[in-house]
Structure formats: structure tokens, C-alpha cells
mmCIF file of C-alpha atoms in Angstrom:
data_model
loop_
_atom_site.group_PDB
_atom_site.id
_atom_site.type_symbol
_atom_site.label_atom_id
_atom_site.label_comp_id
_atom_site.label_asym_id
_atom_site.label_seq_id
_atom_site.Cartn_x
_atom_site.Cartn_y
_atom_site.Cartn_z
ATOM 1 C CA MET X 1 -24.611 -0.604 -19.659
ATOM 2 C CA LEU X 2 -26.592 2.483 -19.408
ATOM 3 C CA SER X 3 -29.315 0.265 -18.126
ATOM 4 C CA ARG X 4 -27.535 -0.924 -15.408
ATOM 5 C CA LEU X 5 -27.145 2.822 -14.681
ATOM 6 C CA PHE X 6 -30.452 3.717 -15.143
ATOM 7 C CA ALA X 7 -31.834 0.893 -13.352
ATOM 8 C CA ARG X 8 -34.222 0.989 -10.148
ATOM 9 C CA THR X 9 -32.574 0.674 -6.994
ATOM 10 C CA VAL X 10 -34.196 -1.430 -4.434
ATOM 11 C CA GLU X 11 -33.753 -0.437 -0.521
ATOM 12 C CA VAL X 12 -32.633 -3.019 2.043
ATOM 13 C CA SER X 13 -31.504 -3.495 5.654
ATOM 14 C CA ALA X 14 -30.631 -5.442 8.245
ATOM 15 C CA HIS X 15 -29.599 -5.691 11.711
ATOM 16 C CA CYS X 16 -26.345 -6.992 11.251
ATOM 17 C CA ASP X 17 -23.858 -7.914 8.276
ATOM 18 C CA LEU X 18 -24.623 -11.690 8.990
ATOM 19 C CA PRO X 19 -27.351 -13.363 10.609
ATOM 20 C CA CYS X 20 -27.812 -12.800 14.665
ATOM 21 C CA GLY X 21 -25.944 -15.127 16.687
ATOM 22 C CA VAL X 22 -22.218 -14.439 15.648
ATOM 23 C CA TYR X 23 -21.536 -11.315 17.532
ATOM 24 C CA ASP X 24 -19.471 -12.570 21.059
ATOM 25 C CA PRO X 25 -17.556 -9.299 23.250
ATOM 26 C CA ALA X 26 -15.817 -12.852 24.377
ATOM 27 C CA GLN X 27 -13.705 -12.740 21.423
ATOM 28 C CA ALA X 28 -12.521 -9.031 22.637
ATOM 29 C CA LYS X 29 -12.007 -10.598 26.179
ATOM 30 C CA ILE X 30 -10.025 -13.335 25.518
ATOM 31 C CA GLU X 31 -7.556 -11.029 23.111
ATOM 32 C CA ALA X 32 -7.250 -8.421 25.972
ATOM 33 C CA GLU X 33 -6.834 -11.647 28.944
ATOM 34 C CA SER X 34 -3.563 -12.466 26.432
ATOM 35 C CA VAL X 35 -2.556 -8.749 26.374
ATOM 36 C CA LYS X 36 -2.406 -9.086 29.922
ATOM 37 C CA ALA X 37 -0.725 -12.448 30.258
ATOM 38 C CA ILE X 38 2.058 -10.663 27.944
ATOM 39 C CA ILE X 39 2.650 -7.495 30.113
ATOM 40 C CA GLY X 40 3.156 -9.935 33.284
ATOM 41 C CA LYS X 41 5.341 -12.338 30.963
ATOM 42 C CA MET X 42 7.627 -9.039 29.861
ATOM 43 C CA LYS X 43 7.656 -7.821 33.305
ATOM 44 C CA ASP X 44 9.584 -10.930 34.378
ATOM 45 C CA SER X 45 11.701 -10.913 31.420
ATOM 46 C CA SER X 46 15.520 -9.627 30.771
ATOM 47 C CA ASP X 47 15.611 -11.047 27.278
ATOM 48 C CA PRO X 48 15.702 -7.760 24.718
ATOM 49 C CA GLU X 49 15.142 -10.197 22.111
ATOM 50 C CA PHE X 50 11.505 -11.775 24.021
ATOM 51 C CA ILE X 51 10.708 -8.182 25.399
ATOM 52 C CA ALA X 52 10.853 -6.975 21.789
ATOM 53 C CA ARG X 53 9.088 -9.733 19.793
ATOM 54 C CA ALA X 54 6.463 -9.535 23.117
ATOM 55 C CA VAL X 55 5.433 -6.008 22.093
ATOM 56 C CA LEU X 56 4.438 -5.954 18.768
ATOM 57 C CA ILE X 57 2.474 -9.153 19.629
ATOM 58 C CA LYS X 58 0.930 -7.661 22.605
ATOM 59 C CA GLU X 59 0.669 -4.212 20.181
ATOM 60 C CA GLN X 60 -1.078 -6.894 17.579
ATOM 61 C CA ARG X 61 -3.223 -8.217 20.205
ATOM 62 C CA SER X 62 -4.475 -4.729 20.900
ATOM 63 C CA GLU X 63 -5.325 -3.666 17.716
ATOM 64 C CA LEU X 64 -7.424 -7.045 17.940
ATOM 65 C CA VAL X 65 -9.473 -5.788 21.148
ATOM 66 C CA LYS X 66 -10.565 -2.476 19.338
ATOM 67 C CA HIS X 67 -11.112 -4.883 15.940
ATOM 68 C CA HIS X 68 -13.747 -6.661 18.627
ATOM 69 C CA LEU X 69 -14.939 -3.700 19.964
ATOM 70 C CA TRP X 70 -15.836 -1.315 16.864
ATOM 71 C CA VAL X 71 -17.883 -4.591 15.099
ATOM 72 C CA LEU X 72 -19.557 -5.543 18.290
ATOM 73 C CA TRP X 73 -20.495 -1.149 18.565
ATOM 74 C CA THR X 74 -20.776 -0.419 14.407
ATOM 75 C CA ASP X 75 -22.685 -3.486 13.722
ATOM 76 C CA TYR X 76 -24.281 -5.344 16.537
ATOM 77 C CA PHE X 77 -25.876 -2.508 18.790
ATOM 78 C CA LYS X 78 -28.500 -0.304 17.430
ATOM 79 C CA PRO X 79 -29.925 3.096 17.972
ATOM 80 C CA PRO X 80 -32.373 0.971 20.362
ATOM 81 C CA HIS X 81 -29.689 0.239 22.689
ATOM 82 C CA PHE X 82 -27.808 2.761 23.154
ATOM 83 C CA GLU X 83 -31.704 4.974 23.900
ATOM 84 C CA LYS X 84 -32.194 2.028 26.505
ATOM 85 C CA TYR X 85 -28.408 2.535 27.741
ATOM 86 C CA PRO X 86 -26.896 5.532 27.392
ATOM 87 C CA ASN X 87 -23.288 4.471 28.434
ATOM 88 C CA LEU X 88 -23.319 2.154 25.922
ATOM 89 C CA HIS X 89 -21.182 5.178 23.870
ATOM 90 C CA THR X 90 -18.601 6.348 26.149
ATOM 91 C CA LEU X 91 -17.936 2.391 27.368
ATOM 92 C CA PHE X 92 -16.811 1.613 23.856
ATOM 93 C CA ASN X 93 -14.524 4.923 23.606
ATOM 94 C CA GLU X 94 -13.099 4.429 26.524
ATOM 95 C CA ALA X 95 -12.593 1.184 26.035
ATOM 96 C CA THR X 96 -11.073 0.888 22.681
ATOM 97 C CA LYS X 97 -8.984 3.999 23.680
ATOM 98 C CA LEU X 98 -7.391 1.550 26.649
ATOM 99 C CA ALA X 99 -6.407 -0.763 23.676
ATOM 100 C CA GLY X 100 -5.287 2.182 21.875
ATOM 101 C CA ALA X 101 -1.987 4.079 21.764
ATOM 102 C CA ALA X 102 -2.243 5.336 25.522
ATOM 103 C CA GLY X 103 -3.530 2.122 26.771
ATOM 104 C CA THR X 104 -1.913 -1.359 25.944
ATOM 105 C CA LYS X 105 -1.215 -0.953 22.891
ATOM 106 C CA GLY X 106 1.299 1.632 23.533
ATOM 107 C CA THR X 107 2.481 0.899 27.103
ATOM 108 C CA SER X 108 2.731 -2.177 29.193
ATOM 109 C CA ASP X 109 0.901 -0.901 32.336
ATOM 110 C CA ALA X 110 -0.580 -3.838 33.651
ATOM 111 C CA GLY X 111 -3.485 -1.863 35.567
ATOM 112 C CA LYS X 112 -4.501 -0.298 31.826
ATOM 113 C CA ALA X 113 -5.126 -4.316 30.604
ATOM 114 C CA ASP X 114 -7.133 -4.301 34.176
ATOM 115 C CA GLU X 115 -8.681 -1.093 33.500
ATOM 116 C CA LEU X 116 -10.657 -2.794 29.399
ATOM 117 C CA LEU X 117 -10.734 -5.854 30.549
ATOM 118 C CA ALA X 118 -13.713 -4.437 33.433
ATOM 119 C CA LYS X 119 -14.561 -1.747 30.222
ATOM 120 C CA ILE X 120 -15.204 -5.152 28.583
ATOM 121 C CA ASP X 121 -17.258 -6.705 31.289
ATOM 122 C CA GLU X 122 -19.833 -4.297 31.440
ATOM 123 C CA ILE X 123 -20.393 -4.142 28.187
ATOM 124 C CA ALA X 124 -20.240 -7.727 27.995
ATOM 125 C CA ALA X 125 -23.112 -7.464 30.968
ATOM 126 C CA ILE X 126 -24.708 -5.233 28.434
ATOM 127 C CA PHE X 127 -24.777 -7.021 25.538
ATOM 128 C CA TRP X 128 -25.828 -10.838 27.521
ATOM 129 C CA GLU X 129 -29.131 -8.428 28.429
ATOM 130 C CA THR X 130 -29.793 -7.073 25.329
ATOM 131 C CA LYS X 131 -29.530 -10.703 23.565
ATOM 132 C CA LYS X 132 -31.804 -12.033 26.454
ATOM 133 C CA ALA X 133 -34.905 -9.598 25.508
ATOM 134 C CA ALA X 134 -34.359 -10.210 21.342
#
């Protein structure tokens, strides 16, 4: 046991958690489109039980949007990307906030869903530019 405690360590590094090619902003976009559709269905319904279920699902999907964005932000994009695209941190920050409590998770504002989708599209454009450059 002591030999493992004092064993020499080996430093390793990797670009991402898994081999590249597994990241795609489409995952966030699909969930955001789902959120927008749910907001539309909620507006068209007067059934309180349906609306309650829809709110729960909308909040879960909004959380998934945040998750998928965070994975891209923290696992895919690296310092050279942030140097080349200085607005990237701001885009991710704004997008995750739009999926959060002040955005689609906490409101039923279709305008917030549209803003979120636009931010995801901006992130996706940068993502695909970085994939072409690789």
C-alpha cells in the first residue's frame, strides 16, 4: 500500500474526454428546439395538468441545453479557440443563462427560446469553423 502512495506519477494530457468527433452543438439545439415547441404547446392549452407536465419537461430540457453547452465549453473548446474567438466565453455565458432561470428554464417566453437558439447557432458556427481548421 505504501508503495502505491509513493509511486512515481505520470502526467498525461488529452484534448478532450473522448476521442474527438463526439462533440456536436446539435445536441443543445435539439433540446432548445424542444423547449420552444413546449412553450408553444403550453400557450395553446388551458388544461392545468398538461401545463404542469409541460413546465416540468421544459425545465428538464432547458437543463439539458445547459449541460450540452457546458460540455462543449469545458471539454471541447481550448485556449487557442478562445484566443481566436474572443467572444466565445461571452457567447457560452449568455447561452447558458438563456437556458437558465432567467431564460427558458424559468419562464415561458418564446422570445427567450428564440434568443437561445440564436446563441446556439453562433456557437455552432464557431464550432464548425474549428472543426474545419483541425
